[in-house]
XYZ file of C-alpha atoms in Angstrom:
562
model
C -19.042 5.576 -8.030
C -15.374 5.145 -8.943
C -14.686 3.876 -12.431
C -14.022 0.101 -12.611
C -10.646 0.978 -14.100
C -9.998 3.721 -11.574
C -10.249 6.515 -14.141
C -10.509 10.060 -12.768
C -13.808 11.220 -11.316
C -12.591 14.827 -11.512
C -10.601 15.720 -14.612
C -9.475 19.118 -13.346
C -7.904 17.439 -10.318
C -6.274 14.907 -12.607
C -4.914 17.743 -14.752
C -3.424 19.359 -11.629
C -1.929 16.048 -10.494
C -0.156 15.452 -13.802
C 0.857 18.421 -15.937
C 0.198 20.853 -13.081
C 2.249 19.003 -10.489
C 5.210 18.346 -12.764
C 5.110 21.645 -14.641
C 5.073 19.937 -18.050
C 3.178 20.434 -21.300
C 1.883 16.881 -21.686
C 1.472 13.747 -19.604
C 1.252 10.125 -20.746
C 0.741 6.770 -19.055
C 3.656 4.350 -19.030
C 3.101 1.007 -20.723
C 2.516 -1.744 -18.123
C 4.269 -5.136 -17.968
C 1.145 -6.927 -19.137
C 0.714 -9.800 -21.588
C -1.344 -7.537 -23.844
C 1.520 -5.033 -23.926
C 4.698 -7.109 -24.063
C 3.574 -10.723 -24.319
C 5.597 -13.076 -22.137
C 8.568 -10.717 -21.838
C 9.830 -10.128 -18.295
C 10.644 -6.511 -19.168
C 8.840 -3.684 -20.922
C 10.909 -3.019 -24.033
C 10.336 -1.899 -27.606
C 11.025 -5.252 -29.251
C 8.648 -7.116 -26.941
C 5.936 -4.520 -27.548
C 6.329 -4.858 -31.317
C 6.119 -8.636 -31.088
C 3.007 -8.450 -28.886
C 1.247 -6.100 -31.306
C 2.127 -8.218 -34.345
C 1.052 -11.421 -32.573
C -2.282 -9.830 -31.666
C -2.758 -8.550 -35.222
C -2.137 -12.021 -36.654
C -5.117 -13.296 -34.658
C -7.353 -10.520 -35.987
C -7.608 -10.764 -39.785
C -9.755 -7.616 -39.937
C -7.019 -5.409 -38.465
C -6.408 -2.341 -40.626
C -2.597 -2.380 -40.492
C -0.550 -4.441 -42.903
C 1.509 -6.923 -40.878
C 4.535 -6.577 -43.102
C 4.407 -2.801 -42.678
C 4.340 -3.230 -38.905
C 7.389 -5.484 -39.037
C 9.252 -3.042 -41.269
C 8.333 -0.148 -38.987
C 9.751 -1.910 -35.929
C 12.918 -2.890 -37.813
C 13.275 0.666 -39.137
C 13.236 2.217 -35.656
C 15.583 -0.395 -34.208
C 18.044 0.163 -37.044
C 17.716 3.938 -36.882
C 18.601 4.024 -33.187
C 21.127 1.192 -33.118
C 24.054 3.597 -32.680
C 24.236 3.701 -28.912
C 26.701 6.580 -29.022
C 23.835 8.896 -29.943
C 21.981 10.562 -27.119
C 18.690 9.733 -28.800
C 19.687 6.070 -28.815
C 20.285 6.167 -25.097
C 16.788 7.538 -24.624
C 15.369 4.961 -26.990
C 17.175 1.813 -25.860
C 18.095 2.397 -22.231
C 14.920 4.078 -21.039
C 12.290 2.398 -23.233
C 9.830 5.323 -22.985
C 6.824 3.286 -24.039
C 3.350 4.638 -23.342
C -0.298 3.699 -23.591
C -1.730 6.413 -25.816
C -5.353 5.877 -24.745
C -5.197 8.653 -22.123
C -3.141 11.822 -22.675
C -3.220 15.131 -20.775
C -2.228 18.323 -22.611
C -1.605 21.783 -21.175
C -2.468 24.343 -23.853
C -2.588 27.409 -21.599
C 0.651 29.048 -22.737
C 2.416 29.588 -26.048
C 5.436 27.439 -25.140
C 3.270 24.400 -24.468
C 1.034 25.042 -27.445
C 4.067 25.088 -29.737
C 5.688 22.038 -28.117
C 2.504 19.968 -28.167
C 1.820 21.024 -31.751
C 5.326 20.193 -32.975
C 5.440 16.903 -31.078
C 1.989 15.971 -32.368
C 2.938 16.787 -35.959
C 6.056 14.618 -35.749
C 3.994 11.801 -34.291
C 1.292 12.105 -36.952
C 3.956 12.078 -39.647
C 5.177 8.669 -38.429
C 1.605 7.397 -38.338
C 1.027 8.641 -41.880
C 4.230 7.042 -43.165
C 3.813 3.664 -41.466
C 0.765 2.652 -39.433
C -1.744 3.958 -36.925
C 0.022 2.012 -34.167
C 1.019 5.250 -32.459
C 2.530 3.467 -29.448
C 5.208 1.986 -31.718
C 6.194 5.370 -33.118
C 6.089 7.287 -29.806
C 9.580 6.236 -28.566
C 11.121 7.281 -31.899
C 9.377 10.665 -31.818
C 10.507 11.265 -28.232
C 14.058 10.136 -29.000
C 14.160 12.523 -31.975
C 12.610 15.475 -30.139
C 15.752 16.682 -28.402
C 14.274 16.032 -24.962
C 16.227 14.074 -22.372
C 15.425 12.459 -19.084
C 15.787 14.860 -16.174
C 19.142 14.146 -14.427
C 17.566 13.692 -10.981
C 15.463 10.851 -12.394
C 18.390 8.888 -13.767
C 18.381 6.469 -10.847
C 18.104 2.743 -10.299
C 14.679 1.269 -10.945
C 13.852 3.922 -13.494
C 11.371 1.625 -15.228
C 9.104 1.655 -12.142
C 9.026 5.433 -11.718
C 7.533 8.597 -13.111
C 9.738 10.174 -15.777
C 10.149 13.837 -16.631
C 11.804 14.821 -19.914
C 13.418 18.258 -20.193
C 14.481 20.433 -23.131
C 17.823 22.134 -23.800
C 16.860 24.941 -21.381
C 16.302 22.404 -18.578
C 12.569 23.052 -18.657
C 10.277 20.075 -17.936
C 8.205 19.389 -21.041
C 6.829 15.845 -20.967
C 5.773 13.438 -18.216
C 5.326 9.677 -18.369
C 3.456 8.344 -15.336
C 4.845 5.242 -13.685
C 3.493 2.107 -15.267
C 2.214 0.718 -11.953
C -0.532 3.364 -12.115
C -1.955 1.974 -15.371
C -5.721 1.458 -15.507
C -5.130 -2.253 -15.998
C -4.451 -2.194 -12.246
C -7.787 -0.529 -11.487
C -6.481 2.467 -9.519
C -5.224 4.871 -12.184
C -6.516 8.117 -10.660
C -5.668 7.169 -7.065
C -2.171 6.028 -7.963
C -1.437 9.219 -9.909
C -2.564 11.291 -6.935
C -0.857 9.332 -4.157
C 2.690 10.574 -4.683
C 2.075 13.914 -2.986
C -0.823 13.960 -0.538
C -0.406 17.449 0.911
C -0.353 18.994 -2.562
C -3.480 17.028 -3.407
C -5.254 18.524 -0.399
C -4.449 22.011 -1.637
C -5.665 21.059 -5.104
C -8.920 19.744 -3.648
C -9.410 23.031 -1.761
C -8.826 25.000 -4.959
C -11.400 22.845 -6.691
C -13.886 22.473 -3.852
C -16.660 24.215 -5.792
C -17.005 21.048 -7.855
C -20.054 19.218 -6.451
C -19.497 15.759 -5.039
C -22.517 13.513 -5.412
C -22.861 10.378 -3.363
C -23.984 7.458 -5.455
C -25.645 4.298 -4.243
C -24.828 0.700 -5.049
C -26.254 -2.621 -3.982
C -22.740 -4.051 -3.644
C -20.923 -3.712 -0.345
C -17.814 -1.546 -0.272
C -15.001 -2.691 2.020
C -11.713 -0.984 2.860
C -8.874 -3.234 4.018
C -6.277 -1.207 5.938
C -2.918 -2.806 6.747
C 0.002 -1.164 8.534
C 3.327 -2.378 9.886
C 6.743 -3.292 8.535
C 7.833 -4.941 5.314
C 9.904 -7.400 7.316
C 6.785 -8.852 8.983
C 4.419 -8.377 6.053
C 2.358 -11.412 4.992
C 0.595 -10.829 1.672
C -0.103 -14.004 -0.274
C -2.575 -15.502 2.209
C -4.553 -12.230 2.240
C -4.836 -12.401 -1.540
C -6.057 -15.993 -1.551
C -8.149 -16.215 1.607
C -9.299 -12.657 2.329
C -9.591 -10.507 -0.791
C -10.439 -13.178 -3.371
C -13.420 -14.671 -1.478
C -14.593 -11.257 -0.260
C -14.594 -9.934 -3.830
C -17.495 -12.277 -4.602
C -19.732 -10.161 -2.374
C -18.061 -6.771 -2.080
C -16.017 -4.146 -3.848
C -12.655 -4.217 -2.060
C -10.099 -1.419 -1.751
C -6.703 -2.276 -0.278
C -4.619 0.256 1.685
C -1.167 -0.638 2.998
C 1.640 1.256 4.740
C 4.926 -0.545 5.402
C 8.171 0.641 6.955
C 11.241 -0.865 5.329
C 13.712 -0.254 8.174
C 14.042 -2.907 10.854
C 12.468 -1.814 14.129
C 13.609 -3.043 17.514
C 11.122 -5.690 18.619
C 9.360 -5.596 21.985
C 10.873 -8.966 22.869
C 14.095 -8.845 20.887
C 15.538 -11.597 23.103
C 12.916 -14.155 22.039
C 15.358 -15.966 19.770
C 13.595 -15.388 16.457
C 12.335 -11.788 16.163
C 15.702 -10.586 14.878
C 15.512 -13.184 12.076
C 12.129 -12.303 10.608
C 11.762 -11.949 6.860
C 8.981 -10.796 4.523
C 6.484 -13.113 2.903
C 8.588 -15.509 0.770
C 6.174 -14.989 -2.127
C 7.193 -11.323 -2.388
C 9.949 -10.653 -4.926
C 13.284 -9.410 -3.639
C 13.564 -5.686 -4.198
C 16.275 -4.419 -6.525
C 15.966 -0.741 -5.550
C 16.440 1.181 -2.319
C 12.925 2.586 -2.060
C 11.146 -0.705 -2.886
C 9.123 0.859 -5.706
C 9.202 -2.527 -7.457
C 7.418 -4.067 -4.460
C 4.764 -1.357 -4.761
C 4.156 -2.329 -8.381
C 3.946 -6.005 -7.409
C 1.296 -5.259 -4.764
C -0.723 -3.193 -7.230
C -0.670 -5.878 -9.928
C -1.647 -8.661 -7.521
C -4.577 -6.739 -6.043
C -5.786 -5.835 -9.542
C -5.569 -9.477 -10.641
C -8.420 -10.151 -8.191
C -10.585 -7.379 -9.701
C -9.963 -5.234 -6.634
C -8.411 -1.799 -6.273
C -5.535 -0.251 -4.375
C -6.409 2.775 -2.303
C -2.799 3.477 -1.359
C 0.595 1.786 -1.111
C 3.026 3.647 1.134
C 6.513 2.186 1.462
C 8.875 4.332 3.516
C 11.986 3.764 5.588
C 10.125 4.556 8.796
C 7.089 6.403 10.114
C 8.198 9.769 11.457
C 6.682 10.132 14.911
C 9.420 12.476 16.156
C 7.988 15.507 14.339
C 4.362 14.779 15.218
C 3.123 17.803 17.271
C 0.972 15.927 19.795
C 3.790 13.513 20.607
C 6.366 16.314 20.852
C 4.193 18.047 23.463
C 3.622 14.810 25.363
C 7.344 14.017 25.415
C 8.129 17.471 26.773
C 5.684 16.922 29.637
C 7.086 13.443 30.262
C 10.643 14.778 30.599
C 9.475 17.470 33.005
C 7.783 14.871 35.205
C 10.424 12.117 34.879
C 13.672 13.651 33.536
C 15.687 10.451 34.000
C 13.339 8.241 31.985
C 12.863 7.573 28.316
C 10.006 9.979 27.438
C 8.149 7.192 25.638
C 8.207 4.752 28.548
C 4.788 5.819 29.900
C 2.676 6.321 26.785
C 0.524 4.704 25.722
C 1.589 1.634 27.741
C 3.053 1.929 31.235
C 5.281 -0.777 32.715
C 8.013 0.444 35.054
C 8.558 -2.639 37.174
C 12.300 -2.386 36.490
C 14.690 -0.528 34.179
C 14.899 -3.303 31.569
C 11.122 -3.653 31.295
C 10.749 0.131 31.164
C 13.121 0.386 28.192
C 11.447 -2.533 26.474
C 8.096 -0.823 26.960
C 9.447 2.425 25.488
C 10.471 0.523 22.337
C 7.058 -1.122 22.183
C 5.348 2.245 22.589
C 7.278 3.747 19.704
C 6.346 0.811 17.494
C 2.704 1.103 18.555
C 2.621 4.837 17.861
C 4.186 4.319 14.436
C 1.560 1.691 13.693
C -1.369 3.898 14.640
C 0.054 6.965 12.892
C 0.460 4.882 9.713
C -3.141 3.680 10.018
C -4.299 7.262 10.498
C -2.480 8.337 7.338
C -4.134 5.522 5.370
C -7.524 6.360 6.836
C -7.129 9.995 5.840
C -6.444 8.838 2.289
C -9.462 6.520 2.361
C -11.820 9.256 3.548
C -10.416 11.611 0.907
C -11.349 9.053 -1.765
C -14.822 8.774 -0.280
C -15.271 12.539 -0.645
C -13.718 12.822 -4.087
C -15.426 9.793 -5.632
C -18.765 10.206 -3.889
C -19.249 7.004 -1.898
C -19.037 5.580 1.618
C -17.505 2.305 2.730
C -19.834 -0.139 4.458
C -17.109 -1.939 6.412
C -13.507 -1.137 7.258
C -11.040 -3.868 8.228
C -8.007 -2.839 10.298
C -5.298 -5.517 10.031
C -1.764 -6.000 11.300
C 1.072 -6.636 8.869
C 1.585 -10.204 10.124
C -1.944 -11.554 9.557
C -1.816 -15.065 8.083
C -5.189 -16.079 6.639
C -5.556 -19.838 7.007
C -8.992 -20.312 5.445
C -11.356 -18.286 3.292
C -13.032 -15.356 5.027
C -16.792 -14.984 4.526
C -18.021 -11.460 5.180
C -21.580 -12.764 5.528
C -20.600 -13.947 9.019
C -20.418 -10.266 9.987
C -23.347 -8.936 7.987
C -25.738 -11.344 9.664
C -24.834 -10.096 13.145
C -25.510 -6.912 15.058
C -22.855 -4.675 16.571
C -20.637 -1.778 15.610
C -17.319 -3.594 15.536
C -16.276 -7.226 15.164
C -13.253 -8.805 16.826
C -12.044 -12.338 17.593
C -13.442 -13.673 20.869
C -10.066 -15.243 21.663
C -11.632 -16.751 24.799
C -9.666 -19.999 24.602
C -6.316 -18.240 24.626
C -3.421 -19.279 26.820
C -3.008 -17.199 28.922
C -6.653 -16.099 28.960
C -7.729 -12.526 28.316
C -8.376 -10.394 31.383
C -11.906 -9.007 31.888
C -10.391 -5.582 31.148
C -9.073 -6.710 27.724
C -10.477 -7.284 24.256
C -8.464 -8.728 21.414
C -6.789 -6.146 19.161
C -5.258 -8.409 16.499
C -7.902 -7.383 13.967
C -10.882 -5.074 14.057
C -13.708 -4.844 11.538
C -15.903 -1.773 11.888
C -19.088 -0.597 10.319
C -18.554 2.782 8.691
C -20.372 4.758 11.413
C -17.729 3.859 14.016
C -14.698 3.463 11.741
C -13.423 7.018 12.331
C -12.592 6.130 15.935
C -10.194 3.408 14.826
C -8.962 5.100 11.674
C -7.981 8.062 13.853
C -6.914 5.913 16.804
C -3.545 7.684 17.048
C -5.285 11.004 17.719
C -7.856 9.287 19.917
C -5.090 7.884 22.124
C -3.074 11.097 22.107
C -5.960 13.034 23.623
C -6.273 10.593 26.509
C -4.665 10.439 29.927
C -3.930 6.712 29.976
C -3.803 6.778 33.769
C -7.595 6.884 33.535
C -7.484 3.368 32.134
C -4.953 2.309 34.744
C -7.298 3.397 37.574
C -9.841 0.811 36.441
C -7.415 -2.082 36.968
C -7.159 -4.165 40.155
C -4.071 -3.688 42.342
C -2.671 -7.119 41.494
C -2.335 -5.986 37.875
C -0.976 -2.483 38.455
C 1.780 -3.760 40.792
C 1.440 -0.755 43.025
C 1.043 1.766 40.214
C 4.030 0.544 38.201
C 2.026 -1.176 35.503
C -0.768 0.321 33.396
C -3.055 -0.810 30.609
C -1.686 -2.823 27.722
C -2.892 -2.252 24.150
C -5.857 -4.617 24.532
C -6.970 -2.892 27.723
C -6.632 0.529 26.121
C -8.819 -0.593 23.224
C -11.554 -1.837 25.556
C -11.353 1.365 27.600
C -11.838 3.575 24.535
C -14.566 1.340 23.095
C -16.463 1.433 26.398
C -16.114 5.206 26.718
C -17.477 5.616 23.195
C -20.386 3.223 23.878
C -19.401 1.156 20.870
C -21.103 -2.230 20.653
C -18.622 -5.088 20.303
C -19.488 -8.400 18.644
C -17.033 -11.195 19.398
C -16.655 -13.893 16.778
C -15.304 -17.411 16.876
C -11.875 -17.804 15.321
C -13.311 -19.818 12.419
C -15.348 -16.759 11.432
C -12.171 -14.671 11.159
C -9.785 -17.505 10.208
C -6.346 -15.982 10.671
C -3.440 -15.960 13.108
C -0.748 -13.371 13.630
C 2.337 -15.125 12.333
C 6.001 -14.772 11.463
C 8.300 -15.944 8.697
C 11.645 -16.868 10.211
C 14.742 -17.223 8.068
C 16.713 -20.366 8.929
C 20.518 -20.713 8.684
C 20.243 -22.552 5.350
C 18.199 -19.695 3.887
C 14.889 -21.536 4.027
C 11.784 -20.210 5.737
C 9.747 -21.526 8.640
C 6.387 -19.954 9.529
C 5.172 -19.883 13.104
C 2.270 -18.357 14.999
C 3.591 -15.196 16.608
C 0.423 -14.598 18.637
C -2.169 -17.327 18.838
C -5.928 -16.943 19.316
C -8.579 -19.602 19.648
C -12.245 -19.575 20.646
C -14.526 -21.923 22.557
C -17.417 -21.444 20.149
C -16.744 -21.833 16.422
C -13.037 -22.597 16.915
C -10.641 -22.542 14.001
C -9.844 -26.011 12.707
C -6.591 -26.560 10.896
C -5.722 -28.177 7.598
C -2.782 -30.555 7.314
C -0.669 -27.667 6.069
C -1.598 -25.177 8.792
C -1.532 -27.850 11.488
C 2.202 -28.168 10.883
C 2.734 -24.539 11.899
C 3.909 -24.257 15.486
C 3.541 -21.454 18.001
C 6.741 -19.392 17.860
C 7.404 -19.308 21.592
C 7.136 -23.105 21.801
C 10.046 -23.605 19.390
C 13.539 -24.111 20.795
C 15.219 -21.389 18.755
C 18.585 -21.926 20.413
C 18.575 -25.434 19.035
C 17.347 -24.264 15.612
C 20.105 -21.683 15.321
C 22.641 -23.746 17.290
C 23.137 -20.962 19.816
C 25.295 -21.954 22.755
């Protein structure tokens, strides 16, 4: 089973993912922004680390280090590097290269690295001998005095959240400090280290495939939560409180999320509010272009609930344009209908008029991005299963805009039969068609999870006209309208003979929702898509009862649109 702290299950792979990947002689773990590391400081810096260590030592009278010596050591280094004109000072003060020395990787395979690691280690040991065995205090001084400097391509905004590579005077990479968000405090050390370059990892796994993988057993359930969508619609806090926290009482939970940061054109962009959506107000505002600070925030919050992150992928957009199956399908579409948008007929068809056709093409692109993102996350999840020797029991596939209104109890699923579990949504307005099943959330037992984890490929292999042929004429409008996403899901589920269990909304107590930014900067939540059930309906608290259905709000009045 994976280590509770997410430590590597395969040390050769970890070696390849650190010193091997970066071409360095040694690799360290960055010091995390944790109370144990820097006390109440909002930043990870040398002074705060010194104060945290001294404060901890004062509470432990048996500590071997003399407190006065520790204070003098910290003052000595600060005074020694106070001249900011020196290059070493810039390394020391501006970069704060603080590490946790509990896990170090050395490459001793060549003479250059053997000499560097030996010299660096001797300098470090000299500081320990002169002052104290608090090696994390002396590390920044040793690095600042080593002649190494931060690689120029890494001197970018948000440096404190990133991996760092230090080079010598010949521009050769020598030392790596892993980004602090990967620290084992956050329970996904090995996975986080590996996640920055998936295709390289696959090659590394192939090179190391002779290592036996043993599947271990555990009495505790293992659940993967897979979320995909956009940062702008992402709702996180309610999942922490009402999904992951209660589920952790009965299961080991791994969280996988993929979010696009660019704004995508909404299916109904004329609805009055979809162009004013904003992320979960509890998320911090990002200070860097690639949102790496948001990644760290997600990792720390998941870890605070004694759960693990399987992957956090934040990218500007999901690239569907270079996906081979879609390229081939688009080429065929243009041959058959050269005057149409090639995405207007897959996977959803609705060509009742030109405006609807274009709107459908936008919706299709968003849907394909969603499923391709899910497939990428699922590939990562199954890789962890293989590498760490386990299998998930349940896999939850969620949308980015899931607002959890009450605590989820996984026992409501365990007690029932069926392969997959979905909301009944049989009290919806308008009602579901007989050819539809709700696709707002899907929970699958592991045996059938591959179908939905690889749903992008599953759809891409299909001729969706086969689904369309099953619909009555009043729905197809003379062949101009095909299956929507909920019909496509039912079609594939039926073809695969997958048993569906429909649950009352109180058993999966969430609604797809939106956070809308008002003119004064405040936020108003609303239910973007609303589901209710006849049996076991969701009852609302005073707080959730105040949330309205988005389409029932007069947005023109809210935004004073004339």
